[in-house]
Tab-separated table of C-alpha atoms in Angstrom:
chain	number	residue	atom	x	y	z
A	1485	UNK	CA	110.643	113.377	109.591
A	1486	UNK	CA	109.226	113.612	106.156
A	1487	UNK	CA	105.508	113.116	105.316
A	1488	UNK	CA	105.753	110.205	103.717
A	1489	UNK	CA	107.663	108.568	106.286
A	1490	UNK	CA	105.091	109.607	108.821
A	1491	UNK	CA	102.493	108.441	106.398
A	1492	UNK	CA	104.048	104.981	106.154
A	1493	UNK	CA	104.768	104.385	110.350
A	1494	UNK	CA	100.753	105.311	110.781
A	1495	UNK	CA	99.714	102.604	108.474
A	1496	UNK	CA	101.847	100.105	109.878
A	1497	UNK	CA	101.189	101.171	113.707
A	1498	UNK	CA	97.665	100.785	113.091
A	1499	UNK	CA	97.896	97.348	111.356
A	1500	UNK	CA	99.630	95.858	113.964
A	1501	UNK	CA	95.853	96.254	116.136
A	1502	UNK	CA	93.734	95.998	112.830
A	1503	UNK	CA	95.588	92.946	111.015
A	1504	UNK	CA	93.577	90.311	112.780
A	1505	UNK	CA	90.143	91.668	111.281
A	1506	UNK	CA	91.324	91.883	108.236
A	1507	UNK	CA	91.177	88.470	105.900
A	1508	UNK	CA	94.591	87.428	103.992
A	1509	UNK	CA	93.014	87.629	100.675
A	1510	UNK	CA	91.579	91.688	101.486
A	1511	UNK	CA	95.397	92.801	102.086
A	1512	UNK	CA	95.841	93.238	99.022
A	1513	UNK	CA	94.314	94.431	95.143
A	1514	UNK	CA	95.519	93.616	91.331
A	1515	UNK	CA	96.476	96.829	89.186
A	1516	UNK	CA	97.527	96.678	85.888
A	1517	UNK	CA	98.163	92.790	86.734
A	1518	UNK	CA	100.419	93.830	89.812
A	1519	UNK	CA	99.725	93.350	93.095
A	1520	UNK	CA	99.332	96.169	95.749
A	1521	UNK	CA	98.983	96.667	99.296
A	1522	UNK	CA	95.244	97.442	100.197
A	1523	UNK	CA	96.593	99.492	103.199
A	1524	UNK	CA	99.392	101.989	101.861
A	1525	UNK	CA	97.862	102.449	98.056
A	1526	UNK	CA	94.579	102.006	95.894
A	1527	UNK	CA	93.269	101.807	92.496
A	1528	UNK	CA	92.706	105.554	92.148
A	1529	UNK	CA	96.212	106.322	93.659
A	1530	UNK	CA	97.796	104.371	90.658
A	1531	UNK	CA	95.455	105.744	88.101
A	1532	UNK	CA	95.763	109.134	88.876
A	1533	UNK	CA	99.732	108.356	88.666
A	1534	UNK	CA	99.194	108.464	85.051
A	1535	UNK	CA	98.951	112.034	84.671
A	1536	UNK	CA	101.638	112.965	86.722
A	1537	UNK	CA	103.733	115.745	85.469
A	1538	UNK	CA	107.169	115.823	86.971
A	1539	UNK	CA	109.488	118.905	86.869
A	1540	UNK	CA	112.822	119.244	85.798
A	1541	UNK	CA	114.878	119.151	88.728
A	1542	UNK	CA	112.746	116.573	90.434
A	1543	UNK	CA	115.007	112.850	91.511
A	1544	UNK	CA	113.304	109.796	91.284
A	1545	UNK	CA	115.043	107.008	93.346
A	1546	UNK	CA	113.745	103.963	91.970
A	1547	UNK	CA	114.495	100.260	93.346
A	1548	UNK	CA	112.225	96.826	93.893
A	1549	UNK	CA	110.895	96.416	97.075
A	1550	UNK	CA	114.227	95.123	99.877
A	1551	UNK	CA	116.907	96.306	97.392
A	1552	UNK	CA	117.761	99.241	99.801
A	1553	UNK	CA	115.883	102.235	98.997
A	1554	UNK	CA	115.487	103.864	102.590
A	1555	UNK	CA	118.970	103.106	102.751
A	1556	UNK	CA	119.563	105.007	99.470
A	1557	UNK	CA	117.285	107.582	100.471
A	1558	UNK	CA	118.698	108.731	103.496
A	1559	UNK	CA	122.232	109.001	101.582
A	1560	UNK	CA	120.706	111.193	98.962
A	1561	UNK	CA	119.423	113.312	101.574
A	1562	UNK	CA	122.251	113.713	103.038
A	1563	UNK	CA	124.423	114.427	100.578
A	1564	UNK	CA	121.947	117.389	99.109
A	1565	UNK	CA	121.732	119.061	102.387
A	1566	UNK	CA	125.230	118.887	102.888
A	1567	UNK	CA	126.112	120.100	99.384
A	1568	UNK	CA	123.669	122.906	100.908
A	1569	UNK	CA	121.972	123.611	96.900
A	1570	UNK	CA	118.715	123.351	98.105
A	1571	UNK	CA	116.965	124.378	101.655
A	1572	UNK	CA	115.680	121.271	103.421
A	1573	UNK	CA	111.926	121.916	102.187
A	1574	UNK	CA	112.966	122.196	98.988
A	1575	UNK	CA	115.468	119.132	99.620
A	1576	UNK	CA	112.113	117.174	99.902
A	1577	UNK	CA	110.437	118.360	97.584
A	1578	UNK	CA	112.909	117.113	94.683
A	1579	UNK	CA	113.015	113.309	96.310
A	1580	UNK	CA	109.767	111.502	94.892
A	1581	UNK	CA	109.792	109.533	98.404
A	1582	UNK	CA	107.995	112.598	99.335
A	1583	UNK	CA	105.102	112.034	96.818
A	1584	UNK	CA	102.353	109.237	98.127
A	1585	UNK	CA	103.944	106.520	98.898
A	1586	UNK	CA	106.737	106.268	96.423
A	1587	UNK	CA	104.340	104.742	94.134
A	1588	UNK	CA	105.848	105.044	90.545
A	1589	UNK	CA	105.066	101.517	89.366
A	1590	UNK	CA	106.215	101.666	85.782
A	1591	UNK	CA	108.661	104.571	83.659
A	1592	UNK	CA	106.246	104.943	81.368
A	1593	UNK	CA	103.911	106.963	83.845
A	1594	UNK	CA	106.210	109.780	83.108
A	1595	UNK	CA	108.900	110.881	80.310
A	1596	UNK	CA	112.219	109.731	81.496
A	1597	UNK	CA	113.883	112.809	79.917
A	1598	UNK	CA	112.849	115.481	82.127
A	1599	UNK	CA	113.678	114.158	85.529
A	1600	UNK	CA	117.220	112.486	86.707
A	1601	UNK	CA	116.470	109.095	88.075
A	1602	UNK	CA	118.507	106.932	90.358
A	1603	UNK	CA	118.244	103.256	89.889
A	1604	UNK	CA	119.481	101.005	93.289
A	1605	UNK	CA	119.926	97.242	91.985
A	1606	UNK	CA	120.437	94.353	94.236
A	1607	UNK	CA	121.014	90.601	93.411
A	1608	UNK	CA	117.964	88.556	93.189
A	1609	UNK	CA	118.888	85.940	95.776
A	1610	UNK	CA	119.352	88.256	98.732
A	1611	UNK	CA	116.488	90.196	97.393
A	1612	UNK	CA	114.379	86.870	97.402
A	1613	UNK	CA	115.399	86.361	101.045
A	1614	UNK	CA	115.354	90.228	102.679
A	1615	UNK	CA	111.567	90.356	100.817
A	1616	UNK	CA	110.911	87.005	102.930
A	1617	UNK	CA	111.392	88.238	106.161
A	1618	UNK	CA	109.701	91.130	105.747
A	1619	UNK	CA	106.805	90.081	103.814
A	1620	UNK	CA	106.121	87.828	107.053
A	1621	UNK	CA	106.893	90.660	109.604
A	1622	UNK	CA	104.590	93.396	107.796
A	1623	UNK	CA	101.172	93.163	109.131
A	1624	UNK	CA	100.041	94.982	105.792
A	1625	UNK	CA	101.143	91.710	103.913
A	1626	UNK	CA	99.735	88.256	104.072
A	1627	UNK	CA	102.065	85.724	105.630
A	1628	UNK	CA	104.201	82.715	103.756
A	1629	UNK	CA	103.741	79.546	105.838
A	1630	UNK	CA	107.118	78.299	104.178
A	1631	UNK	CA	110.101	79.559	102.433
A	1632	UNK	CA	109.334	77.138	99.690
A	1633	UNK	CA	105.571	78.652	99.347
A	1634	UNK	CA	107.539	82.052	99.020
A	1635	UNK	CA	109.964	80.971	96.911
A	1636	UNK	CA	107.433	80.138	93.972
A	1637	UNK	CA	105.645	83.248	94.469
A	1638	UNK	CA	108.672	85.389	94.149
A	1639	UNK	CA	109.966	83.182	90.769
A	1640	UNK	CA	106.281	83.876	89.433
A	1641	UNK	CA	105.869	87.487	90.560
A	1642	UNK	CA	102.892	87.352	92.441
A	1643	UNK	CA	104.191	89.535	95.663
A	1644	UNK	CA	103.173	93.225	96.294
A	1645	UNK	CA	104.456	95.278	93.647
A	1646	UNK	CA	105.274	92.704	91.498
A	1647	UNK	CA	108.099	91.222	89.672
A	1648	UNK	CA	111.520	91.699	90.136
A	1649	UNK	CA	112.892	90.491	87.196
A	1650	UNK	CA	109.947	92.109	84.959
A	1651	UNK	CA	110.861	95.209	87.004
A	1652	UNK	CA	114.128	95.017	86.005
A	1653	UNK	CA	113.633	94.367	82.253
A	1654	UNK	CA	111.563	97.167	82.557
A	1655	UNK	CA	114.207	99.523	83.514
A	1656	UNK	CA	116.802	97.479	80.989
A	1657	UNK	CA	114.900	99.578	78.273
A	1658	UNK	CA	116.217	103.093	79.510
A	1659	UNK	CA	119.719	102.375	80.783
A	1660	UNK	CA	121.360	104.622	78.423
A	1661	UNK	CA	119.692	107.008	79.126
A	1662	UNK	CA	121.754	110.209	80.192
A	1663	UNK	CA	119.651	111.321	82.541
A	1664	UNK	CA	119.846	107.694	85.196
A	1665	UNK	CA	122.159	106.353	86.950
A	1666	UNK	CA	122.274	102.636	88.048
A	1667	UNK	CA	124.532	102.203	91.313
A	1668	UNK	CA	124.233	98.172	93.532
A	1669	UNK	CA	123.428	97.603	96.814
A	1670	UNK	CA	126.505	95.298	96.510
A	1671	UNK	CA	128.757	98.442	96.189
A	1672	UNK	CA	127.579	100.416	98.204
A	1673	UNK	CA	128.163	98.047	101.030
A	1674	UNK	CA	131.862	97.481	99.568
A	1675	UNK	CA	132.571	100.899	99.741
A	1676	UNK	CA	129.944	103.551	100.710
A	1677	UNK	CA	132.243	106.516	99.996
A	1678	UNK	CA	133.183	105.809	96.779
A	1679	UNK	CA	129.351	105.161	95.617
A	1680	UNK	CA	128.374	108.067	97.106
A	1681	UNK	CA	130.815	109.964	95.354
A	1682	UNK	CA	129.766	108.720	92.127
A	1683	UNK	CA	125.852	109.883	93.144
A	1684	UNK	CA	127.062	112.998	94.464
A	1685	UNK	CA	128.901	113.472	90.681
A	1686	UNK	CA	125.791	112.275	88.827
A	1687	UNK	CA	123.404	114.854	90.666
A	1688	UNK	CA	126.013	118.090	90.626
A	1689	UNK	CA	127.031	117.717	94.444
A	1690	UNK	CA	130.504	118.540	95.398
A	1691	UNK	CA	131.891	117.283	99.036
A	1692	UNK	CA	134.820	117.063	100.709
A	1693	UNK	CA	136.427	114.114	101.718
A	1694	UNK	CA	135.391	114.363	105.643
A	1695	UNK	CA	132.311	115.089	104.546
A	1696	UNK	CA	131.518	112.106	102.711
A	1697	UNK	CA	133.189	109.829	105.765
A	1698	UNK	CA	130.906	111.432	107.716
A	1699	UNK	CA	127.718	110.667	105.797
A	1700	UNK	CA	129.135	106.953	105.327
A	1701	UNK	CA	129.305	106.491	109.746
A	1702	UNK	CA	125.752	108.324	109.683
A	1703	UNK	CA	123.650	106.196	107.522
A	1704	UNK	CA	125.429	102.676	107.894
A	1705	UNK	CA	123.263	100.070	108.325
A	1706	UNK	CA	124.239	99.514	111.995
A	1707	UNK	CA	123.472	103.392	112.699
A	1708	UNK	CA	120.343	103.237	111.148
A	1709	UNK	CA	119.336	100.274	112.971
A	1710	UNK	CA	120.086	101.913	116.020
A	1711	UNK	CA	118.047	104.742	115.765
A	1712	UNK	CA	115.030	102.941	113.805
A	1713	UNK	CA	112.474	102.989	116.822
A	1714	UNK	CA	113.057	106.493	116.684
A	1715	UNK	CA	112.889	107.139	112.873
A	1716	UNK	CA	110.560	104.828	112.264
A	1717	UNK	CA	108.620	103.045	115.093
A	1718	UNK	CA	107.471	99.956	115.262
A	1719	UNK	CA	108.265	99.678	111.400
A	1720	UNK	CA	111.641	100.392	112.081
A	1721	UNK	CA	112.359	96.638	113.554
A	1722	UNK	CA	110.441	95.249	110.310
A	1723	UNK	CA	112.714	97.430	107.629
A	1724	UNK	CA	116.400	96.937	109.476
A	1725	UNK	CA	116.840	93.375	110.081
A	1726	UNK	CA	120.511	92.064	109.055
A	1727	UNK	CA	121.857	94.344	106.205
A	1728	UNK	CA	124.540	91.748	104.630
A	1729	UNK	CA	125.360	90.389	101.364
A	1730	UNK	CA	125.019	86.413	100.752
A	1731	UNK	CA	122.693	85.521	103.486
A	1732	UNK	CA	120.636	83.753	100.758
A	1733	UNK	CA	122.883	80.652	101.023
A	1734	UNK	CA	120.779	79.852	104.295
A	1735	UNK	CA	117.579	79.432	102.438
A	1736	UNK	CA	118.047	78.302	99.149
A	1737	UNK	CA	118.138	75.040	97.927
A	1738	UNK	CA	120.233	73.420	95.214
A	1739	UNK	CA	117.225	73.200	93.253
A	1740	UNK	CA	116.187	76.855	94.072
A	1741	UNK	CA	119.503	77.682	93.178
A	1742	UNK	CA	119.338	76.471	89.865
A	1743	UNK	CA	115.866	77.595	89.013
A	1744	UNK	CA	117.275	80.978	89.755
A	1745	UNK	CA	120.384	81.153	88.313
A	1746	UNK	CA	118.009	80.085	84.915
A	1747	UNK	CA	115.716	82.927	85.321
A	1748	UNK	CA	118.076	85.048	85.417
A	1749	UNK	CA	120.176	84.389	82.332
A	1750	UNK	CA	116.564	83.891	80.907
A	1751	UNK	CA	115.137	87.597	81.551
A	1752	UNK	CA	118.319	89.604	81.832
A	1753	UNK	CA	121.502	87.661	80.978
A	1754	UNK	CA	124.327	89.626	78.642
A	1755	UNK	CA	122.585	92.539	79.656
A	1756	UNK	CA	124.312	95.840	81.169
A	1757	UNK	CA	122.082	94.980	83.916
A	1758	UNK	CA	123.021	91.860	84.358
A	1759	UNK	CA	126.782	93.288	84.709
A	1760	UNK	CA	126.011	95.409	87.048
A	1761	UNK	CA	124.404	93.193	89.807
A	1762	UNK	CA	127.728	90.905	89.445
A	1763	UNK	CA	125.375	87.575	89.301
A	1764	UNK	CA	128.156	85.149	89.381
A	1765	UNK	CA	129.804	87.105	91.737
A	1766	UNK	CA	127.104	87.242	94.369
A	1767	UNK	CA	124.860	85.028	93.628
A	1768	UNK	CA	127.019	81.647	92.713
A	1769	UNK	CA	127.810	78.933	95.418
């Protein structure tokens, strides 16, 4: 298990006794205008962020918060160790999951042209939704008493770690860059083998064919969910919960609907982006 992870299933073991003492408005602290969780991070985490030097051959999987990451994660792990370029310890070392707390809030904390980067988008709606849940299931996290109260803080950014459309724009500035990759949550869950192939030819990795089936049956969402009390605890019921594509049509109102579908032409529309998420695809009734 890697130190972060441990890190991570500590915190939110503890909370689960501690949450009651501690008021709504403690959980969490402003940085830079961003919100934060009080419990996995702190002002002089972030700050000292800024003079982070990454190396050469370090990966830095980036995604907003329900977009996938762990899922991501455990893929790129797999295919390294399989690909067998690195020993496991030095496996972990390259993945910037293993630095505290994945906490790489904007590019510009480091120079995007001496790492390789890894960018995991997934469509706002079921992002908006899968962020729901389990902002009300993390004890580290104050609670929404309504999807509608939720809904206007996610439109408005005022959730831990921010924005996801400014997060996005963000990373719109560096897409052609030849050192990233962009790959969707959407894809991947259409067909797992032929994204990882593409991450596997972005990083330098060469499989075979069984061996890339065999990573695909390994870290499906239903296998992961299976062994989550044992990867991850109590946190593990919290971070697997349904795993699908278009479960946003149970929430969302027509009116949420369009609000959405108007930020996001608004912030990103036309944009390679944009293109790659599939909006009308995904996201259109």
């Amino acid at each position: 298990m890697s130190r972060n992870r441990e890190r991570v299933i500590e915190v939110v073991e503890n909370s689960f006794s501690e949450n009651e003492k501690t008021s709504p408005e403690d959980l969490l602290f402003s940085y830079d205008g961003i919100l934060y969780p009080a419990a996995l991070s702190s002002p002089e985490t972030l700050e000292a962020l800024k003079s982070f030097e990454t190396r050469s051959n370090d990966v830095i999987l980036a995604g907003y918060p329900k977009t996938g990451t762990n899922w991501l994660e455990e893929m790129v792990r797999e295919i390294e160790s399989t690909d067998a370029k690195y020993t496991e310890e030095e496996m972990k070392e390259r993945i910037n999951a293993e630095k505290e707390l994945q906490m790489f809030p904007r590019l510009e904390f480091g120079d995007p042209g001496v790492f390789e980067i890894l960018l995991l988008l997934r469509n706002p709606k079921d992002t908006a939704v899968s962020y729901y849940h389990f902002y009300n299931n993390m004890p580290v996290l104050p609670s929404f008493a309504t999807w509608d109260e939720y809904f206007a803080a996610f439109m408005s950014g005022k959730l831990a770690w921010g924005s996801y459309f400014d997060h996005l724009m963000e990373w719109n500035r560096y897409i052609d860059h030849e050192r990233m990759m962009m790959i969707s949550y959407e894809e991947l869950k259409e067909n797992p083998v032929l994204g990882m192939k593409k991450i596997a030819a972005f990083f330098g990795f060469s499989l075979s064919e069984e061996e890339f089936s065999r990573i695909a049956k390994k870290t499906s969402f239903q296998a992961m969910k299976e062994k989550s009390k044992e990867t991850h605890g109590k946190f593990g019921d919290i971070l697997f919960r349904k795993g699908v594509v278009g479960s946003w049509r149970d929430l969302f109102s027509e009116a949420q609907n369009e609000e959405m579908d108007q930020k996001f032409e608004e912030c990103i529309g036309g944009t390679i982006l944009a293109m790659k998420i599939k909006y009308d695809v995904y996201c259109k009734t």
